[in-house]
mmCIF file with all atom_site columns, C-alpha atoms in Angstrom:
data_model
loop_
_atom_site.group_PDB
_atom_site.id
_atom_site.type_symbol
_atom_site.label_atom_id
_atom_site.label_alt_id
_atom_site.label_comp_id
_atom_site.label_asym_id
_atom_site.label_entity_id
_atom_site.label_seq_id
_atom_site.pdbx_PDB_ins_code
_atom_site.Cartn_x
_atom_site.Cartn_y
_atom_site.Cartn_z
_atom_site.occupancy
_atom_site.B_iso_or_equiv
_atom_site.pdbx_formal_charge
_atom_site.auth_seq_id
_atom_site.auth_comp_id
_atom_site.auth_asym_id
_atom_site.auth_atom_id
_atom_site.pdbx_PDB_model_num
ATOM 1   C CA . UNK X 1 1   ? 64.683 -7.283  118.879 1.00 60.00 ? 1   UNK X CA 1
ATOM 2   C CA . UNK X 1 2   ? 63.319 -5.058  122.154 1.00 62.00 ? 2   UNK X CA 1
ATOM 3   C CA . UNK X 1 3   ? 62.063 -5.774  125.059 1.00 66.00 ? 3   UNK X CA 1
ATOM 4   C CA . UNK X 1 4   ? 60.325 -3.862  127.811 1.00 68.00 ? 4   UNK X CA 1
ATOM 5   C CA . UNK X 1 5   ? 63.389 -4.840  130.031 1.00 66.00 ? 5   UNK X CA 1
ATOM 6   C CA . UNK X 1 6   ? 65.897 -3.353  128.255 1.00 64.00 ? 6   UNK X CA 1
ATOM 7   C CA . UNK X 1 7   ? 66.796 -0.869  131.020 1.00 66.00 ? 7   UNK X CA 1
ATOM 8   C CA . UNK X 1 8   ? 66.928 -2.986  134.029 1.00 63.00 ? 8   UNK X CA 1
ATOM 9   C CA . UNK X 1 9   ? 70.723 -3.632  134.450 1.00 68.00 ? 9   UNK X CA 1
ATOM 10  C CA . UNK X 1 10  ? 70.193 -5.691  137.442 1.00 74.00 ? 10  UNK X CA 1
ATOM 11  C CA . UNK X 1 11  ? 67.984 -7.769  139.583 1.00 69.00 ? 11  UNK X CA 1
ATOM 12  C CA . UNK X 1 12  ? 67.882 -9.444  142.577 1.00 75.00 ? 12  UNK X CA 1
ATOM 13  C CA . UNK X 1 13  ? 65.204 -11.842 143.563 1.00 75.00 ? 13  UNK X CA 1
ATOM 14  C CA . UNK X 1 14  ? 65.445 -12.070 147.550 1.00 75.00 ? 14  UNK X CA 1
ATOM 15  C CA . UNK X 1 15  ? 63.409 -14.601 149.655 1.00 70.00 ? 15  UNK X CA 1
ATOM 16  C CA . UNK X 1 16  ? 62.859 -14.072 153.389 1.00 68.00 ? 16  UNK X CA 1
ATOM 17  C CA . UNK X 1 17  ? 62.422 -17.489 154.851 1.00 63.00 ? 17  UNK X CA 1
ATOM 18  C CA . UNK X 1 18  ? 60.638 -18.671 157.182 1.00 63.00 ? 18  UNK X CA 1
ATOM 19  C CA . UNK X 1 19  ? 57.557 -16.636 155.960 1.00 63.00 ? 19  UNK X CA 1
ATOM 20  C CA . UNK X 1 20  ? 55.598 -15.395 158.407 1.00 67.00 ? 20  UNK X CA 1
ATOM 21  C CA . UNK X 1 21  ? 51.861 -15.867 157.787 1.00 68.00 ? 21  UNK X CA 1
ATOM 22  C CA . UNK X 1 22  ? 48.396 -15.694 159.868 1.00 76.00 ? 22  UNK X CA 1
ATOM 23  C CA . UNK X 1 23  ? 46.788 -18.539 161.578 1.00 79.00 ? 23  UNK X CA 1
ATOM 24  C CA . UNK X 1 24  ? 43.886 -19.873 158.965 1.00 80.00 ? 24  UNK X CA 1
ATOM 25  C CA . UNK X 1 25  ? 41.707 -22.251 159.359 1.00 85.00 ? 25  UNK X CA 1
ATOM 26  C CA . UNK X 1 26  ? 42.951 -23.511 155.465 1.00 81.00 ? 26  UNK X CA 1
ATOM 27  C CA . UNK X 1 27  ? 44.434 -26.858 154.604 1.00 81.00 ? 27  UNK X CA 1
ATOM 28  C CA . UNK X 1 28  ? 45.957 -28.398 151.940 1.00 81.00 ? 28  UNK X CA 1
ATOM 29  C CA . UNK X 1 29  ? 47.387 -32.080 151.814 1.00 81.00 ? 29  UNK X CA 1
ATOM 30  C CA . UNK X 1 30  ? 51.311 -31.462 152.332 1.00 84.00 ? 30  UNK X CA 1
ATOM 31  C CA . UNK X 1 31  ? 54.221 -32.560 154.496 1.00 84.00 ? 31  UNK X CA 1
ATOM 32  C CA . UNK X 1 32  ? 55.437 -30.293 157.520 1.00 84.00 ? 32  UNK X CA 1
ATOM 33  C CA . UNK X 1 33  ? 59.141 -30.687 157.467 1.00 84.00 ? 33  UNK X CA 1
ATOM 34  C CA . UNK X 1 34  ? 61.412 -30.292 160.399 1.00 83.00 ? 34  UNK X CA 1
ATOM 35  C CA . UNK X 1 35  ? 61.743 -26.520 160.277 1.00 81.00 ? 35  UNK X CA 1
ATOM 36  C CA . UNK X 1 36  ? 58.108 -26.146 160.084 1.00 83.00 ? 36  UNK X CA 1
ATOM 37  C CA . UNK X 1 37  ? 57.928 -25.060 156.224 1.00 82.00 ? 37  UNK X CA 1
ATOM 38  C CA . UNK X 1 38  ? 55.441 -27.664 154.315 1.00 84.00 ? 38  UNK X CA 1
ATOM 39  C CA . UNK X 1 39  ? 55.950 -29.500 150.998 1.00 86.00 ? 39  UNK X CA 1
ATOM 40  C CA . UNK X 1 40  ? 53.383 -30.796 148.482 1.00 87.00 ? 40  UNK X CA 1
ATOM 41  C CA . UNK X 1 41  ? 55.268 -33.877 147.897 1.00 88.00 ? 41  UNK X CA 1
ATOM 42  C CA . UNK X 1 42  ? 57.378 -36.346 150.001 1.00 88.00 ? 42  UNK X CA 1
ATOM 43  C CA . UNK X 1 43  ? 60.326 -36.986 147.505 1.00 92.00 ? 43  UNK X CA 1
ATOM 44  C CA . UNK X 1 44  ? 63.935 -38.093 147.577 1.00 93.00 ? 44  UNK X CA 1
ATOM 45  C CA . UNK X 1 45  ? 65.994 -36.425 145.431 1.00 94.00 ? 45  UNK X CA 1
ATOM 46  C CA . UNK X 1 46  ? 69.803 -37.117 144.086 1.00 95.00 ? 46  UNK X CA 1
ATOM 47  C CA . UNK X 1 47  ? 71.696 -34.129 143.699 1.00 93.00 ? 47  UNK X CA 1
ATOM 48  C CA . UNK X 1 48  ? 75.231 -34.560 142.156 1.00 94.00 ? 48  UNK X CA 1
ATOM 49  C CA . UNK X 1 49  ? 78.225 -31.346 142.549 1.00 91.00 ? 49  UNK X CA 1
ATOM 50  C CA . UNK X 1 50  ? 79.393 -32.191 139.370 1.00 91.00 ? 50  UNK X CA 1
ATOM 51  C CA . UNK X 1 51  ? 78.587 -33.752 136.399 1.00 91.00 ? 51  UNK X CA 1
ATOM 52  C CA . UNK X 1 52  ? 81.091 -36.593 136.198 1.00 92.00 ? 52  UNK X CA 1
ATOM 53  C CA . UNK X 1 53  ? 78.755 -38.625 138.646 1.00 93.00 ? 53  UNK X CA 1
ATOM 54  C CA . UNK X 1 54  ? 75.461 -38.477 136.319 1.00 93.00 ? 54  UNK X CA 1
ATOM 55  C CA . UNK X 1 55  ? 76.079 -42.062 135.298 1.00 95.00 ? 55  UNK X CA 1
ATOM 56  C CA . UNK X 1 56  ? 76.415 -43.196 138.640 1.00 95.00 ? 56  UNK X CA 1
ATOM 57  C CA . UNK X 1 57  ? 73.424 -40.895 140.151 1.00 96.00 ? 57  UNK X CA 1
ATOM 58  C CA . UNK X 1 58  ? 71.196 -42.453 137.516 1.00 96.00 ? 58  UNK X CA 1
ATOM 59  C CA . UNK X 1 59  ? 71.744 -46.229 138.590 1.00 95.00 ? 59  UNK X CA 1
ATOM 60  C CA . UNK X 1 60  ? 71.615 -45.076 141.958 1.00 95.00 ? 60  UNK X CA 1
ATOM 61  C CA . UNK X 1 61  ? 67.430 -43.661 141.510 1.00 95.00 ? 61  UNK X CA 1
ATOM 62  C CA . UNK X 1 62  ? 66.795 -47.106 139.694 1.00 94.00 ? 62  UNK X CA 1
ATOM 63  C CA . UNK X 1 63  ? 68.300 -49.225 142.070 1.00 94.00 ? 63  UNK X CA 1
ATOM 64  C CA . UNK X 1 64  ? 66.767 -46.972 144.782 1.00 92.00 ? 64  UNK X CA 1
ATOM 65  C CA . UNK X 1 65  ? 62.973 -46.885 143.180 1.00 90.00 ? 65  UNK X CA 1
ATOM 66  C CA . UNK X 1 66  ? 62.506 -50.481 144.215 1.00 88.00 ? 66  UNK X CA 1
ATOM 67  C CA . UNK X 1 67  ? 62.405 -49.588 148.069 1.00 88.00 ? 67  UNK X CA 1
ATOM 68  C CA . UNK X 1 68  ? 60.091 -46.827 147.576 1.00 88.00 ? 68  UNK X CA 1
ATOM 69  C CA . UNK X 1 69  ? 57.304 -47.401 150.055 1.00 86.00 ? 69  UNK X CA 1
ATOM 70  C CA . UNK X 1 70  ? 54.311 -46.036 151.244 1.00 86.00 ? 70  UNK X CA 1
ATOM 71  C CA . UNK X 1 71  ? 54.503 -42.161 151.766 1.00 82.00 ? 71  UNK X CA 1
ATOM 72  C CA . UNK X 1 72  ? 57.556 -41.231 149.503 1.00 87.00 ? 72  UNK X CA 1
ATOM 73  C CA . UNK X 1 73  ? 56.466 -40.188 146.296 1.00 88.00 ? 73  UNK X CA 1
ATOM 74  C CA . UNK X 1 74  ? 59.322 -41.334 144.572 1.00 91.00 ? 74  UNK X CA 1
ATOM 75  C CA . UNK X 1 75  ? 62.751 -41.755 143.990 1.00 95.00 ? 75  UNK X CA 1
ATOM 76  C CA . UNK X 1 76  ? 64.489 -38.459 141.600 1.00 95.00 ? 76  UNK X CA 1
ATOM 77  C CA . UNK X 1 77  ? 67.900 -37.348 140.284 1.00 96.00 ? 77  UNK X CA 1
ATOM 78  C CA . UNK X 1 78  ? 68.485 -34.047 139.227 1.00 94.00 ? 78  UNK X CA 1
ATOM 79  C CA . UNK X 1 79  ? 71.671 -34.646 136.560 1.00 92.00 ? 79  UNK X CA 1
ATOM 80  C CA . UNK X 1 80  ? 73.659 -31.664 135.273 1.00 92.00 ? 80  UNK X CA 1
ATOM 81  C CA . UNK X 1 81  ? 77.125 -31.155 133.205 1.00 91.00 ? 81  UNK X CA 1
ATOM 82  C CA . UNK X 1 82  ? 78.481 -28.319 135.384 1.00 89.00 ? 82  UNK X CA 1
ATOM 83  C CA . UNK X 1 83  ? 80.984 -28.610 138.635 1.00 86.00 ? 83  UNK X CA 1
ATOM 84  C CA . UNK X 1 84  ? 84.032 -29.754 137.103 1.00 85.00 ? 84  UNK X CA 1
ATOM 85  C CA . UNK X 1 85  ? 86.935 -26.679 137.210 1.00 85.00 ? 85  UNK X CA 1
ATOM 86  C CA . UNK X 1 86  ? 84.530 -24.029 137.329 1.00 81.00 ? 86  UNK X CA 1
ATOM 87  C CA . UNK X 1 87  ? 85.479 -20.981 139.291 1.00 86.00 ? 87  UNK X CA 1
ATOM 88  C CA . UNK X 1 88  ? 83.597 -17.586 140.173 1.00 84.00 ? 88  UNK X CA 1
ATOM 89  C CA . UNK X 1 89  ? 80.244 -16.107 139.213 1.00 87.00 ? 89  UNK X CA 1
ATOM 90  C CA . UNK X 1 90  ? 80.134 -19.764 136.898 1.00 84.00 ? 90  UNK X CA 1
ATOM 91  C CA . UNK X 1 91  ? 81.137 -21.821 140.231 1.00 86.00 ? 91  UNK X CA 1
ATOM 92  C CA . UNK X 1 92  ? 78.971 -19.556 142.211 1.00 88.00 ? 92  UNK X CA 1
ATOM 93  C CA . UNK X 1 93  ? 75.598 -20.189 139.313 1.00 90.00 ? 93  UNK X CA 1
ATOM 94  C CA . UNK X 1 94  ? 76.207 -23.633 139.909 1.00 89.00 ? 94  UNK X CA 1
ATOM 95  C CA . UNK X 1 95  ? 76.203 -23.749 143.740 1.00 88.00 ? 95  UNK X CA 1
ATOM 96  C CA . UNK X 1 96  ? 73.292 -21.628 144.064 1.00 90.00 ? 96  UNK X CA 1
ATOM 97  C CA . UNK X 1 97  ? 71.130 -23.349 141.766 1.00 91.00 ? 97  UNK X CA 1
ATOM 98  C CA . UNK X 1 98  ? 72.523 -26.680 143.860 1.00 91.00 ? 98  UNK X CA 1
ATOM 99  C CA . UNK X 1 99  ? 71.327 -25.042 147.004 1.00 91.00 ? 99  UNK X CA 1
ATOM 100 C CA . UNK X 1 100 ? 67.698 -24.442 145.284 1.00 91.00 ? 100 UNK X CA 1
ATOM 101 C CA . UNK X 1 101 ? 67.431 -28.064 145.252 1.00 92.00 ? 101 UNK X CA 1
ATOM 102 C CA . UNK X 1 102 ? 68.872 -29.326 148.042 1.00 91.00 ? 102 UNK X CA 1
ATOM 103 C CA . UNK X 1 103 ? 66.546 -27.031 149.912 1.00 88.00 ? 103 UNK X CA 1
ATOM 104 C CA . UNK X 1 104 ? 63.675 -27.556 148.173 1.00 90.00 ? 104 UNK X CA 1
ATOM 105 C CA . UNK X 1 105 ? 60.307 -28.168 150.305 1.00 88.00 ? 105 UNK X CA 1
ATOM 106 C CA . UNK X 1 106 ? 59.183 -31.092 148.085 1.00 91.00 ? 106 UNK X CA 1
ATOM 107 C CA . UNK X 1 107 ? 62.632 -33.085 149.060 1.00 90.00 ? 107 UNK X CA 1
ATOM 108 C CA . UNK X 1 108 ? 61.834 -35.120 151.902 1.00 88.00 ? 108 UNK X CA 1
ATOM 109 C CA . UNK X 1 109 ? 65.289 -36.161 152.185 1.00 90.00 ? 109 UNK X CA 1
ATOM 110 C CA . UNK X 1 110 ? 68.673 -35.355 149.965 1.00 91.00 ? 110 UNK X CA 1
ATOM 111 C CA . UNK X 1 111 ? 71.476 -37.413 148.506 1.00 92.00 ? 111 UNK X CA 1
ATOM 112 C CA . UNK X 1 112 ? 74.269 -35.461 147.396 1.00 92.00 ? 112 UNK X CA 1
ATOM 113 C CA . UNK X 1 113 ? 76.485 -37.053 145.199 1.00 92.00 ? 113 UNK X CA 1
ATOM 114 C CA . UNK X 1 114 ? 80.458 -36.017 144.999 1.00 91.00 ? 114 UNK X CA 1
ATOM 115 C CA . UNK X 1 115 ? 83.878 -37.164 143.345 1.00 89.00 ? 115 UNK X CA 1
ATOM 116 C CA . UNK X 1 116 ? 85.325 -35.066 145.816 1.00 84.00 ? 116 UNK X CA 1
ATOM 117 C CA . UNK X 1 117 ? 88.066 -33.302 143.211 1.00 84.00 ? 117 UNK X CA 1
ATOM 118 C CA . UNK X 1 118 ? 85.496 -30.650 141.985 1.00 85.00 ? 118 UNK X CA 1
ATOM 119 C CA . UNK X 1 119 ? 85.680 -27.084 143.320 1.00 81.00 ? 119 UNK X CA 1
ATOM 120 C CA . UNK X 1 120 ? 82.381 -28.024 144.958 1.00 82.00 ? 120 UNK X CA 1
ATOM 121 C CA . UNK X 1 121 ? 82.797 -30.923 147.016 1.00 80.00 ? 121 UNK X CA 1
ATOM 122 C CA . UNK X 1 122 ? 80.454 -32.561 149.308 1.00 83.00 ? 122 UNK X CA 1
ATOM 123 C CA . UNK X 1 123 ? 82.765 -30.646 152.101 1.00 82.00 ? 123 UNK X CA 1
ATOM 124 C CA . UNK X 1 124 ? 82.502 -27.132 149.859 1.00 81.00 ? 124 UNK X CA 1
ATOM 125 C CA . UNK X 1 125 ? 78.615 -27.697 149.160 1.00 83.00 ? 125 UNK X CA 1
ATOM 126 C CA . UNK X 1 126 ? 78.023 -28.270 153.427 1.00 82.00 ? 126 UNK X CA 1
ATOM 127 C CA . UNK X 1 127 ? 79.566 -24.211 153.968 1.00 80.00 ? 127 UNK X CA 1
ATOM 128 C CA . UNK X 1 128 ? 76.906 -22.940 151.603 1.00 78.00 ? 128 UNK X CA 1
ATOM 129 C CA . UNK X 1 129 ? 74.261 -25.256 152.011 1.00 79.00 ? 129 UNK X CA 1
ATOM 130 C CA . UNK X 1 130 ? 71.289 -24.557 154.574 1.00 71.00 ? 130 UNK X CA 1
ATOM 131 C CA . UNK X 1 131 ? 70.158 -27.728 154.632 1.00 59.00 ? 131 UNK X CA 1
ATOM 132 C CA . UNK X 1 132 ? 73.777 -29.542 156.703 1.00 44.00 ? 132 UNK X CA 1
#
């Protein structure tokens, strides 16, 4: 098998936030959070450090659905295996793709959900989280 990639050793994908854009008259139905970047949905989303908690974050989006009200699109978990005794690049794969999430424009508002023994803890996740 070959691919066209096969000399690229590394790559780094690098955002700039806040983007910087012209004024335009342009709209689009979204939600301006508090730092000024916009959303296309008004979500709340339950993010667990490690995948111990699953059980417990999934009861905790059904019991939470039923207060959903007007405005909030819903009520999501996003579940995972990782977080328990990982160390390094592995920890590190698993923070960052934590920090996606919890920063995500679409995420009104974010639950994170912690035993509090893994190597990323709710106190761990706040030093490399934007969004605390």
């Amino acid at each position: 098998m070959k691919t066209n990639l096969s000399d690229i050793i590394d790559y780094k994908y690098d955002v700039k936030y806040p983007y910087k854009t012209e004024k335009s008259d342009l709209t689009f139905q979204g939600y301006v959070r508090a730092d000024g970047r916009v959303g296309t949905r008004n979500e709340i989303w339950i993010i667990p450090t490690v995948g111990c908690v699953s059980k417990t974050v999934e009861r905790l989006k059904k019991h939470c659905r039923s207060f959903v009200v007007d405005g909030c699109d819903g009520v999501f978990s996003f579940i995972h295996p990782f977080g328990c005794s990982q160390l390094g690049d592995n920890q590190e794969s698993t923070r960052k793709i934590l920090t996606s999430l919890v920063n995500h424009l679409n995420a009104a508002g974010v639950l994170v959900a912690s035993l509090g023994c893994e190597n990323t803890n709710v106190e761990t996740f706040k030093k490399v989280s934007r969004r605390y």
